Structures are given as C-alpha cells and as structure tokens.
PDB file of C-alpha atoms in Angstrom:
ATOM      1  CA  MET J 271       1.942   8.511 -19.001  1.00 71.00           C
ATOM      2  CA  HIS J 272      -0.802  10.224 -17.327  1.00 86.00           C
ATOM      3  CA  PRO J 273       0.187  13.939 -16.740  1.00 90.00           C
ATOM      4  CA  MET J 274      -0.571  13.729 -13.055  1.00 95.00           C
ATOM      5  CA  LEU J 275       1.520  10.576 -13.082  1.00 97.00           C
ATOM      6  CA  ASN J 276       4.501  12.605 -14.233  1.00 96.00           C
ATOM      7  CA  ILE J 277       3.987  14.795 -11.249  1.00 97.00           C
ATOM      8  CA  ALA J 278       3.816  11.795  -8.838  1.00 98.00           C
ATOM      9  CA  VAL J 279       7.107  10.075 -10.129  1.00 98.00           C
ATOM     10  CA  ARG J 280       8.831  13.606  -9.758  1.00 97.00           C
ATOM     11  CA  ALA J 281       7.660  13.637  -6.144  1.00 97.00           C
ATOM     12  CA  ALA J 282       8.653  10.107  -5.362  1.00 98.00           C
ATOM     13  CA  ARG J 283      11.960  10.301  -6.639  1.00 98.00           C
ATOM     14  CA  ALA J 284      12.803  13.578  -4.753  1.00 97.00           C
ATOM     15  CA  ALA J 285      11.487  11.642  -1.495  1.00 97.00           C
ATOM     16  CA  GLY J 286      13.284   8.452  -2.408  1.00 97.00           C
ATOM     17  CA  LYS J 287      16.636  10.461  -2.230  1.00 97.00           C
ATOM     18  CA  ILE J 288      16.033  11.587   1.099  1.00 94.00           C
ATOM     19  CA  LEU J 289      15.052   7.997   2.327  1.00 94.00           C
ATOM     20  CA  VAL J 290      18.023   6.286   0.646  1.00 95.00           C
ATOM     21  CA  LYS J 291      20.515   8.852   2.036  1.00 91.00           C
ATOM     22  CA  ASN J 292      19.268   8.266   5.470  1.00 88.00           C
ATOM     23  CA  PHE J 293      18.778   4.709   5.423  1.00 90.00           C
ATOM     24  CA  GLY J 294      21.205   2.621   7.650  1.00 80.00           C
ATOM     25  CA  VAL J 295      23.136   5.371   8.928  1.00 71.00           C
ATOM     26  CA  GLN J 296      22.242   4.672  12.715  1.00 59.00           C
ATOM     27  CA  ALA J 297      21.308   8.134  13.046  1.00 59.00           C
ATOM     28  CA  ASP J 298      19.041   9.663  15.756  1.00 60.00           C
ATOM     29  CA  TYR J 299      15.808   9.650  13.764  1.00 62.00           C
ATOM     30  CA  ASN J 300      14.085  11.440  16.347  1.00 63.00           C
ATOM     31  CA  VAL J 301      11.323   8.606  16.667  1.00 59.00           C
ATOM     32  CA  GLN J 302       7.782   9.438  17.829  1.00 58.00           C
ATOM     33  CA  GLN J 303       4.956   6.987  18.725  1.00 57.00           C
ATOM     34  CA  LYS J 304       1.678   7.936  17.143  1.00 53.00           C
ATOM     35  CA  SER J 305      -0.136   5.279  18.703  1.00 50.00           C
ATOM     36  CA  GLN J 306       0.701   1.656  19.961  1.00 48.00           C
ATOM     37  CA  ASN J 307       3.258   0.221  17.724  1.00 44.00           C
ATOM     38  CA  ASP J 308       2.926   2.758  15.262  1.00 44.00           C
ATOM     39  CA  PHE J 309       5.943   5.009  14.766  1.00 48.00           C
ATOM     40  CA  VAL J 310       6.697   8.322  12.708  1.00 54.00           C
ATOM     41  CA  THR J 311      10.478   9.834  12.235  1.00 72.00           C
ATOM     42  CA  GLU J 312      11.750  12.940  11.010  1.00 82.00           C
ATOM     43  CA  ILE J 313      12.497  11.089   7.612  1.00 85.00           C
ATOM     44  CA  ASP J 314       8.682  10.263   7.283  1.00 84.00           C
ATOM     45  CA  LYS J 315       8.202  13.890   7.738  1.00 87.00           C
ATOM     46  CA  ALA J 316      10.937  15.289   5.492  1.00 90.00           C
ATOM     47  CA  ALA J 317      10.267  12.741   2.709  1.00 93.00           C
ATOM     48  CA  GLU J 318       6.284  13.665   2.962  1.00 93.00           C
ATOM     49  CA  GLN J 319       7.241  17.410   2.685  1.00 93.00           C
ATOM     50  CA  ALA J 320       9.272  16.882  -0.640  1.00 95.00           C
ATOM     51  CA  ILE J 321       6.482  15.146  -1.957  1.00 96.00           C
ATOM     52  CA  VAL J 322       3.935  17.863  -0.926  1.00 95.00           C
ATOM     53  CA  ARG J 323       6.118  20.606  -2.189  1.00 94.00           C
ATOM     54  CA  ALA J 324       6.563  18.756  -5.698  1.00 96.00           C
ATOM     55  CA  ILE J 325       2.853  18.743  -6.078  1.00 96.00           C
ATOM     56  CA  LEU J 326       1.676  22.042  -4.823  1.00 95.00           C
ATOM     57  CA  LYS J 327       4.256  23.918  -6.614  1.00 95.00           C
ATOM     58  CA  VAL J 328       2.233  22.564  -9.862  1.00 95.00           C
ATOM     59  CA  TYR J 329      -1.101  22.393  -8.452  1.00 95.00           C
ATOM     60  CA  PRO J 330      -1.230  24.801  -5.567  1.00 95.00           C
ATOM     61  CA  ASP J 331      -5.359  24.385  -5.257  1.00 95.00           C
ATOM     62  CA  HIS J 332      -5.408  20.597  -4.972  1.00 96.00           C
ATOM     63  CA  SER J 333      -5.956  18.854  -1.635  1.00 96.00           C
ATOM     64  CA  ILE J 334      -3.867  16.335  -0.056  1.00 96.00           C
ATOM     65  CA  GLN J 335      -4.469  13.342   2.335  1.00 95.00           C
ATOM     66  CA  ALA J 336      -1.032  12.368   3.897  1.00 91.00           C
ATOM     67  CA  GLU J 337      -0.130   9.954   6.629  1.00 80.00           C
ATOM     68  CA  GLU J 338       2.208  12.371   8.664  1.00 75.00           C
ATOM     69  CA  GLY J 339       0.952  15.864   7.714  1.00 74.00           C
ATOM     70  CA  GLY J 340      -2.847  15.311   7.821  1.00 68.00           C
ATOM     71  CA  ASP J 341      -5.448  16.601   5.488  1.00 80.00           C
ATOM     72  CA  ILE J 342      -4.509  19.662   3.277  1.00 82.00           C
ATOM     73  CA  VAL J 343      -7.861  20.943   1.901  1.00 81.00           C
ATOM     74  CA  GLY J 344      -7.294  23.383  -1.077  1.00 87.00           C
ATOM     75  CA  LYS J 345      -9.580  25.303  -3.072  1.00 90.00           C
ATOM     76  CA  ASP J 346     -10.186  22.323  -5.302  1.00 92.00           C
ATOM     77  CA  ALA J 347     -11.277  19.635  -3.048  1.00 89.00           C
ATOM     78  CA  ASP J 348     -12.395  17.509  -6.070  1.00 94.00           C
ATOM     79  CA  HIS J 349      -8.695  16.744  -6.589  1.00 96.00           C
ATOM     80  CA  LEU J 350      -7.050  14.789  -4.112  1.00 97.00           C
ATOM     81  CA  TRP J 351      -3.645  13.381  -3.695  1.00 97.00           C
ATOM     82  CA  ILE J 352      -3.152  10.323  -1.123  1.00 97.00           C
ATOM     83  CA  ILE J 353       0.369   9.887   0.141  1.00 97.00           C
ATOM     84  CA  ASP J 354       2.496   7.611   2.131  1.00 96.00           C
ATOM     85  CA  PRO J 355       5.945   8.840   2.261  1.00 96.00           C
ATOM     86  CA  LEU J 356       7.631   5.862   4.060  1.00 95.00           C
ATOM     87  CA  ASP J 357       5.429   2.654   3.988  1.00 95.00           C
ATOM     88  CA  GLY J 358       7.433   0.260   6.085  1.00 94.00           C
ATOM     89  CA  THR J 359       8.636   2.687   8.773  1.00 89.00           C
ATOM     90  CA  THR J 360       9.488   0.049  11.367  1.00 88.00           C
ATOM     91  CA  ASN J 361      11.712  -1.768   8.545  1.00 93.00           C
ATOM     92  CA  TYR J 362      13.356   1.302   7.844  1.00 91.00           C
ATOM     93  CA  LEU J 363      14.102   1.996  11.581  1.00 87.00           C
ATOM     94  CA  ARG J 364      15.454  -1.591  12.003  1.00 88.00           C
ATOM     95  CA  GLY J 365      17.776  -1.378   8.983  1.00 90.00           C
ATOM     96  CA  ILE J 366      15.658  -3.903   6.928  1.00 94.00           C
ATOM     97  CA  PRO J 367      15.816  -2.976   3.174  1.00 96.00           C
ATOM     98  CA  HIS J 368      11.945  -3.206   2.333  1.00 97.00           C
ATOM     99  CA  PHE J 369       9.818  -0.011   2.181  1.00 97.00           C
ATOM    100  CA  ALA J 370       8.320   2.327  -0.306  1.00 98.00           C
ATOM    101  CA  ILE J 371       6.722   5.531  -1.178  1.00 98.00           C
ATOM    102  CA  SER J 372       2.938   5.569  -2.433  1.00 98.00           C
ATOM    103  CA  ILE J 373       1.429   8.433  -4.102  1.00 98.00           C
ATOM    104  CA  ALA J 374      -2.177   8.001  -5.636  1.00 98.00           C
ATOM    105  CA  TYR J 375      -4.286  10.733  -7.268  1.00 98.00           C
ATOM    106  CA  ALA J 376      -7.950  10.685  -7.078  1.00 97.00           C
ATOM    107  CA  VAL J 377     -10.693  12.931  -8.835  1.00 97.00           C
ATOM    108  CA  LYS J 378     -13.981  13.074  -6.909  1.00 96.00           C
ATOM    109  CA  GLY J 379     -13.055   9.697  -5.026  1.00 94.00           C
ATOM    110  CA  VAL J 380     -11.978   7.656  -7.930  1.00 97.00           C
ATOM    111  CA  VAL J 381      -8.356   6.938  -8.278  1.00 97.00           C
ATOM    112  CA  GLN J 382      -6.949   8.166 -11.611  1.00 98.00           C
ATOM    113  CA  CYS J 383      -3.236   7.163 -11.347  1.00 98.00           C
ATOM    114  CA  GLY J 384      -0.799   6.067  -8.894  1.00 98.00           C
ATOM    115  CA  LEU J 385       2.594   4.747  -8.050  1.00 98.00           C
ATOM    116  CA  VAL J 386       4.592   2.726  -5.647  1.00 98.00           C
ATOM    117  CA  TYR J 387       8.318   3.176  -5.651  1.00 98.00           C
ATOM    118  CA  ASP J 388      11.200   1.217  -3.954  1.00 98.00           C
ATOM    119  CA  PRO J 389      13.998   3.591  -3.822  1.00 98.00           C
ATOM    120  CA  LEU J 390      16.564   1.027  -2.858  1.00 97.00           C
ATOM    121  CA  ARG J 391      15.935  -1.408  -5.698  1.00 97.00           C
ATOM    122  CA  GLU J 392      14.798   1.473  -7.873  1.00 97.00           C
ATOM    123  CA  GLU J 393      11.633  -0.201  -8.705  1.00 98.00           C
ATOM    124  CA  LEU J 394       8.726   1.994  -9.926  1.00 98.00           C
ATOM    125  CA  PHE J 395       5.154   0.433 -10.094  1.00 98.00           C
ATOM    126  CA  THR J 396       2.788   2.845 -11.929  1.00 98.00           C
ATOM    127  CA  ALA J 397      -0.845   2.648 -12.984  1.00 98.00           C
ATOM    128  CA  THR J 398      -3.391   4.679 -14.661  1.00 98.00           C
ATOM    129  CA  ARG J 399      -7.051   3.895 -14.702  1.00 97.00           C
ATOM    130  CA  GLY J 400      -8.088   2.187 -17.859  1.00 96.00           C
ATOM    131  CA  ALA J 401      -4.654   2.110 -19.155  1.00 96.00           C
ATOM    132  CA  GLY J 402      -2.861  -1.004 -17.349  1.00 97.00           C
ATOM    133  CA  ALA J 403      -0.118  -1.098 -14.697  1.00 98.00           C
ATOM    134  CA  ALA J 404       3.817  -1.286 -15.119  1.00 98.00           C
ATOM    135  CA  LEU J 405       6.935  -1.758 -13.442  1.00 98.00           C
ATOM    136  CA  ASN J 406       9.843   0.406 -14.896  1.00 97.00           C
ATOM    137  CA  ASP J 407       7.778   0.641 -18.106  1.00 90.00           C
ATOM    138  CA  LYS J 408       7.134  -3.054 -18.341  1.00 97.00           C
ATOM    139  CA  ARG J 409       3.500  -4.253 -18.417  1.00 97.00           C
ATOM    140  CA  LEU J 410       2.302  -6.152 -15.485  1.00 97.00           C
ATOM    141  CA  ARG J 411      -0.260  -9.001 -15.207  1.00 98.00           C
ATOM    142  CA  VAL J 412      -1.473 -10.706 -12.168  1.00 98.00           C
ATOM    143  CA  THR J 413      -0.622 -14.760 -11.816  1.00 97.00           C
ATOM    144  CA  GLY J 414      -2.529 -17.498 -13.527  1.00 96.00           C
ATOM    145  CA  GLN J 415      -2.830 -19.126 -10.389  1.00 96.00           C
ATOM    146  CA  ARG J 416      -6.125 -21.346 -10.379  1.00 93.00           C
ATOM    147  CA  ASP J 417      -6.807 -21.656  -6.434  1.00 94.00           C
ATOM    148  CA  LEU J 418      -5.099 -21.657  -3.364  1.00 97.00           C
ATOM    149  CA  ASN J 419      -3.289 -24.856  -3.636  1.00 95.00           C
ATOM    150  CA  GLY J 420       0.330 -23.883  -4.041  1.00 94.00           C
ATOM    151  CA  ALA J 421      -0.464 -20.220  -3.853  1.00 97.00           C
ATOM    152  CA  LEU J 422       2.042 -17.684  -2.238  1.00 98.00           C
ATOM    153  CA  LEU J 423       0.187 -15.094  -0.302  1.00 98.00           C
ATOM    154  CA  ALA J 424       1.225 -11.945   1.410  1.00 98.00           C
ATOM    155  CA  THR J 425      -0.248 -10.539   4.594  1.00 97.00           C
ATOM    156  CA  GLY J 426       0.029  -8.201   7.591  1.00 94.00           C
ATOM    157  CA  PHE J 427      -0.459  -8.713  11.195  1.00 90.00           C
ATOM    158  CA  PRO J 428      -3.274  -6.378  12.551  1.00 86.00           C
ATOM    159  CA  PHE J 429      -1.004  -4.575  14.887  1.00 78.00           C
ATOM    160  CA  LYS J 430      -3.405  -1.736  15.174  1.00 77.00           C
ATOM    161  CA  ARG J 431      -6.440  -3.669  15.671  1.00 81.00           C
ATOM    162  CA  LYS J 432      -5.438  -6.358  18.189  1.00 82.00           C
ATOM    163  CA  ASP J 433      -9.079  -6.845  19.169  1.00 85.00           C
ATOM    164  CA  LEU J 434      -8.987  -8.702  15.667  1.00 87.00           C
ATOM    165  CA  SER J 435      -6.199 -11.117  16.505  1.00 90.00           C
ATOM    166  CA  ALA J 436      -8.266 -14.076  17.072  1.00 92.00           C
ATOM    167  CA  ASN J 437     -10.115 -13.489  13.786  1.00 93.00           C
ATOM    168  CA  TYR J 438      -7.158 -13.088  11.828  1.00 94.00           C
ATOM    169  CA  LEU J 439      -5.294 -15.894  13.432  1.00 95.00           C
ATOM    170  CA  ALA J 440      -8.451 -18.428  12.625  1.00 95.00           C
ATOM    171  CA  ILE J 441      -8.186 -17.001   9.023  1.00 95.00           C
ATOM    172  CA  PHE J 442      -4.572 -17.450   8.877  1.00 96.00           C
ATOM    173  CA  GLY J 443      -4.750 -21.206   9.904  1.00 95.00           C
ATOM    174  CA  GLU J 444      -7.720 -21.926   7.473  1.00 94.00           C
ATOM    175  CA  LEU J 445      -5.560 -20.664   4.669  1.00 96.00           C
ATOM    176  CA  PHE J 446      -2.236 -21.910   5.495  1.00 95.00           C
ATOM    177  CA  THR J 447      -3.393 -25.702   5.183  1.00 93.00           C
ATOM    178  CA  ASP J 448      -3.917 -24.805   1.555  1.00 93.00           C
ATOM    179  CA  VAL J 449      -1.433 -22.537   0.309  1.00 95.00           C
ATOM    180  CA  ALA J 450       2.219 -22.937  -0.102  1.00 95.00           C
ATOM    181  CA  ASP J 451       3.258 -20.386   2.012  1.00 96.00           C
ATOM    182  CA  MET J 452       2.649 -16.752   3.246  1.00 96.00           C
ATOM    183  CA  ARG J 453       4.819 -13.743   3.718  1.00 96.00           C
ATOM    184  CA  ARG J 454       4.616 -11.018   6.005  1.00 95.00           C
ATOM    185  CA  ASN J 455       6.991  -8.407   4.802  1.00 95.00           C
ATOM    186  CA  GLY J 456       5.726  -5.332   6.616  1.00 95.00           C
ATOM    187  CA  ALA J 457       4.937  -2.679   3.855  1.00 97.00           C
ATOM    188  CA  ALA J 458       1.281  -3.126   2.332  1.00 97.00           C
ATOM    189  CA  ALA J 459       1.744  -0.854  -0.747  1.00 98.00           C
ATOM    190  CA  LEU J 460       4.603  -3.189  -1.623  1.00 98.00           C
ATOM    191  CA  ASP J 461       2.727  -6.391  -1.021  1.00 98.00           C
ATOM    192  CA  LEU J 462      -0.068  -4.945  -3.401  1.00 98.00           C
ATOM    193  CA  ALA J 463       2.674  -3.956  -5.990  1.00 98.00           C
ATOM    194  CA  TYR J 464       4.261  -7.482  -5.656  1.00 98.00           C
ATOM    195  CA  VAL J 465       0.754  -8.973  -6.413  1.00 98.00           C
ATOM    196  CA  ALA J 466       0.315  -6.812  -9.584  1.00 98.00           C
ATOM    197  CA  CYS J 467       3.521  -7.850 -10.888  1.00 98.00           C
ATOM    198  CA  GLY J 468       2.927 -11.602  -9.910  1.00 97.00           C
ATOM    199  CA  ARG J 469       5.383 -12.160  -7.461  1.00 98.00           C
ATOM    200  CA  MET J 470       2.628 -12.897  -4.943  1.00 98.00           C
ATOM    201  CA  ASP J 471      -0.691 -14.855  -6.021  1.00 98.00           C
ATOM    202  CA  GLY J 472      -2.771 -12.716  -3.203  1.00 98.00           C
ATOM    203  CA  PHE J 473      -2.728 -10.432  -0.385  1.00 98.00           C
ATOM    204  CA  TRP J 474      -5.108  -9.833   2.641  1.00 98.00           C
ATOM    205  CA  GLU J 475      -5.157  -7.425   5.418  1.00 96.00           C
ATOM    206  CA  PHE J 476      -7.186  -5.841   8.241  1.00 93.00           C
ATOM    207  CA  GLY J 477      -7.266  -2.082   9.493  1.00 91.00           C
ATOM    208  CA  LEU J 478      -5.208  -0.632   6.818  1.00 95.00           C
ATOM    209  CA  GLN J 479      -5.193   3.150   5.761  1.00 94.00           C
ATOM    210  CA  PRO J 480      -6.338   4.841   2.523  1.00 96.00           C
ATOM    211  CA  TRP J 481      -2.538   5.925   1.864  1.00 96.00           C
ATOM    212  CA  ASP J 482      -1.736   2.170   2.307  1.00 96.00           C
ATOM    213  CA  ILE J 483      -4.010   1.215  -0.259  1.00 97.00           C
ATOM    214  CA  ALA J 484      -5.139   3.818  -2.829  1.00 98.00           C
ATOM    215  CA  ALA J 485      -1.922   3.187  -5.324  1.00 98.00           C
ATOM    216  CA  GLY J 486      -1.605  -0.264  -4.918  1.00 98.00           C
ATOM    217  CA  ALA J 487      -5.192  -1.301  -5.503  1.00 98.00           C
ATOM    218  CA  LEU J 488      -4.934   0.538  -8.775  1.00 98.00           C
ATOM    219  CA  LEU J 489      -2.172  -1.342  -9.611  1.00 98.00           C
ATOM    220  CA  VAL J 490      -3.516  -4.561  -9.097  1.00 98.00           C
ATOM    221  CA  ARG J 491      -6.739  -3.774 -10.723  1.00 98.00           C
ATOM    222  CA  GLU J 492      -4.876  -2.541 -13.797  1.00 98.00           C
ATOM    223  CA  ALA J 493      -2.800  -5.742 -13.795  1.00 98.00           C
ATOM    224  CA  GLY J 494      -6.071  -7.728 -14.198  1.00 98.00           C
ATOM    225  CA  GLY J 495      -6.749  -8.465 -10.556  1.00 98.00           C
ATOM    226  CA  LEU J 496      -9.486  -7.969  -8.098  1.00 98.00           C
ATOM    227  CA  VAL J 497      -9.495  -5.922  -4.876  1.00 98.00           C
ATOM    228  CA  THR J 498     -12.368  -6.299  -2.476  1.00 97.00           C
ATOM    229  CA  GLU J 499     -13.262  -6.386   1.205  1.00 96.00           C
ATOM    230  CA  PHE J 500     -13.735  -9.487   3.120  1.00 94.00           C
ATOM    231  CA  SER J 501     -17.554  -9.285   2.368  1.00 92.00           C
ATOM    232  CA  GLY J 502     -16.971  -9.058  -1.270  1.00 92.00           C
ATOM    233  CA  GLY J 503     -17.682  -5.431  -1.430  1.00 92.00           C
ATOM    234  CA  HIS J 504     -15.626  -2.643  -2.664  1.00 92.00           C
ATOM    235  CA  ASN J 505     -15.562  -0.049   0.222  1.00 93.00           C
ATOM    236  CA  PHE J 506     -12.018  -1.180   1.254  1.00 95.00           C
ATOM    237  CA  MET J 507     -10.768   2.350   1.255  1.00 94.00           C
ATOM    238  CA  GLN J 508     -13.268   3.293   4.002  1.00 93.00           C
ATOM    239  CA  SER J 509     -13.010  -0.070   6.079  1.00 93.00           C
ATOM    240  CA  GLY J 510      -9.190  -0.514   5.463  1.00 93.00           C
ATOM    241  CA  ASN J 511     -10.038  -4.508   5.203  1.00 95.00           C
ATOM    242  CA  VAL J 512      -8.512  -5.757   1.833  1.00 97.00           C
ATOM    243  CA  VAL J 513      -8.317  -8.935  -0.091  1.00 98.00           C
ATOM    244  CA  ALA J 514      -6.372  -8.558  -3.422  1.00 98.00           C
ATOM    245  CA  GLY J 515      -5.042 -11.102  -6.098  1.00 98.00           C
ATOM    246  CA  ASN J 516      -6.116 -12.889  -9.463  1.00 94.00           C
ATOM    247  CA  PRO J 517      -9.909 -13.365  -9.395  1.00 95.00           C
ATOM    248  CA  LYS J 518      -9.528 -17.241  -8.428  1.00 96.00           C
ATOM    249  CA  VAL J 519      -7.142 -16.744  -5.619  1.00 98.00           C
ATOM    250  CA  VAL J 520      -9.407 -13.799  -4.082  1.00 98.00           C
ATOM    251  CA  GLN J 521     -12.426 -15.949  -4.375  1.00 97.00           C
ATOM    252  CA  GLY J 522     -10.539 -18.760  -2.408  1.00 97.00           C
ATOM    253  CA  ILE J 523      -9.515 -16.337   0.259  1.00 97.00           C
ATOM    254  CA  LEU J 524     -13.108 -14.776   0.670  1.00 97.00           C
ATOM    255  CA  SER J 525     -14.303 -18.342   1.038  1.00 96.00           C
ATOM    256  CA  LYS J 526     -11.990 -19.655   3.624  1.00 95.00           C
ATOM    257  CA  ALA J 527     -12.372 -16.254   5.700  1.00 95.00           C
ATOM    258  CA  ARG J 528     -15.934 -16.076   5.838  1.00 92.00           C
ATOM    259  CA  THR J 529     -16.956 -18.258   8.714  1.00 92.00           C
ATOM    260  CA  HIS J 530     -13.895 -16.533  10.861  1.00 93.00           C
ATOM    261  CA  LEU J 531     -14.935 -12.877  10.407  1.00 90.00           C
ATOM    262  CA  PRO J 532     -16.623 -10.625  13.033  1.00 87.00           C
ATOM    263  CA  ALA J 533     -20.196  -9.817  12.367  1.00 83.00           C
ATOM    264  CA  SER J 534     -19.108  -6.051  11.388  1.00 83.00           C
ATOM    265  CA  MET J 535     -17.145  -7.512   8.268  1.00 83.00           C
ATOM    266  CA  LYS J 536     -19.817  -9.359   6.892  1.00 76.00           C
TER     267      LYS J 536
END
C-alpha cells in the first residue's frame, strides 16, 4: 500500500468512529447552513479535525483542502490532501445510513492515492495511481456494460446550481428513456466508488467540489473507467461537472447530454 494511503486509512478510521458513534442518536448536531440547502454540523467538524490531526502529526508541512475548515497552506504546497469528512451530511442528519469519508493525496495537482470509506458498512475503497483500486483489498473493475440500454446510472440533483435545473432535467429525461434506472443516493463520493466496484454502470452530476470528486475519480480510473467533463475534457476538478463510468457508458451519456448543455459546458 502507498505510504500516504496508510496515513489516509488511519485518518479515515479515526473519523469513522466519530461518525458511527453519533449516528442516529437524535442529538443536537448544532446544524449550521453554509448556503442554500447546504449544511454543516459539529460532527462534520469533529471528523475533519480528526483527519487533519492524523495527517499533520506525520506530515506537518503538507497542505490541506478540506470542506469545512478551508485551506491550510503548509510550507510544502506541492503536497496537498483533499478531504471531505462527511459526504452525505443531509443523509446523516436524517438518519439515512448512506454517507462516507473521502480523502485524496495529490502531488503538484496530480492525485496519487485516495480512499472512500463507508464506516457503517465497513467498506474501504482505496486506489493508488497506476496500481489499481480495491474494496477491502479485493481488486475492482468497472462493469462491461456495452451501452446505455439496460444500464444503471447514479446521479445527483444540482441543488447548489438551480440555474441548471432545466438543463439537468432535460438530460435526465433523455437518459431515462434508454437506461434501466437511475439512483439519486445523496453522496457523490460513494456513487463514484460504486461505479468503480461495478454496482453502478455510470455517474453524472453538475456543480461538485474537489473534495467530492478527487478520491472517487481516481477509484474509477484505476478500476478501468473514464472520468470526464460533459464536454469530454478533463478539468472536472475545476468545473465540478462530472461524467464517470466504463468507456462505452460515458460515451453514451456524453452523446445524450450534448444538445441539452448550457453554452458554458460545451
């Protein structure tokens, strides 16, 4: 295992204990609204602090990009950890058992390793650049689905970009006529992990953040899949607009979506 991945696993398990301990206790999570329909709790912050402590204890000069705490620019800016301590906060708040921790490690902007950890199911998805992806040490591959016909896709509504609602719904309708079904699970990092392990054939969403994508995108790529923007480009970490899956499914999604995209995405 990549040495940085070992650190990430240790950090994720520490945060996972916090999430599991407090899940479903009906306590006051001290919920705050960051923006419209976007929430943060004391549990998010505690889990993030546990991850940051575990990393900086070993690499105090590294930099960190985390959802709740913002950027920490260390002396070594080339080494960056990208962290989402609780992907699926709304699910967590509502007692829905579908959420995860996402941690990725990048050197000079290139993600080298990452993980998505579901602490309730004890499922640890890991990937190292050039060395493949695994679920609890079992090698992962994306599905061999040949086209959209019969495919199972995952997606997420653009609740932070409601200006794109019409575009999103048009693409949804276009895809839905061909695929077997679509799932909206509320945790993008887990959706990408599920694509990597073959539970889903593909995934698409607008307006994500780097911490939603970084680890999951590496999982998909190392499992033999593709991750692109809707234009077919590879700046999804910047744009937040993501299509992922096996190559043929990605090609099908891009083809169907093309005519319904706003000019800024083409």
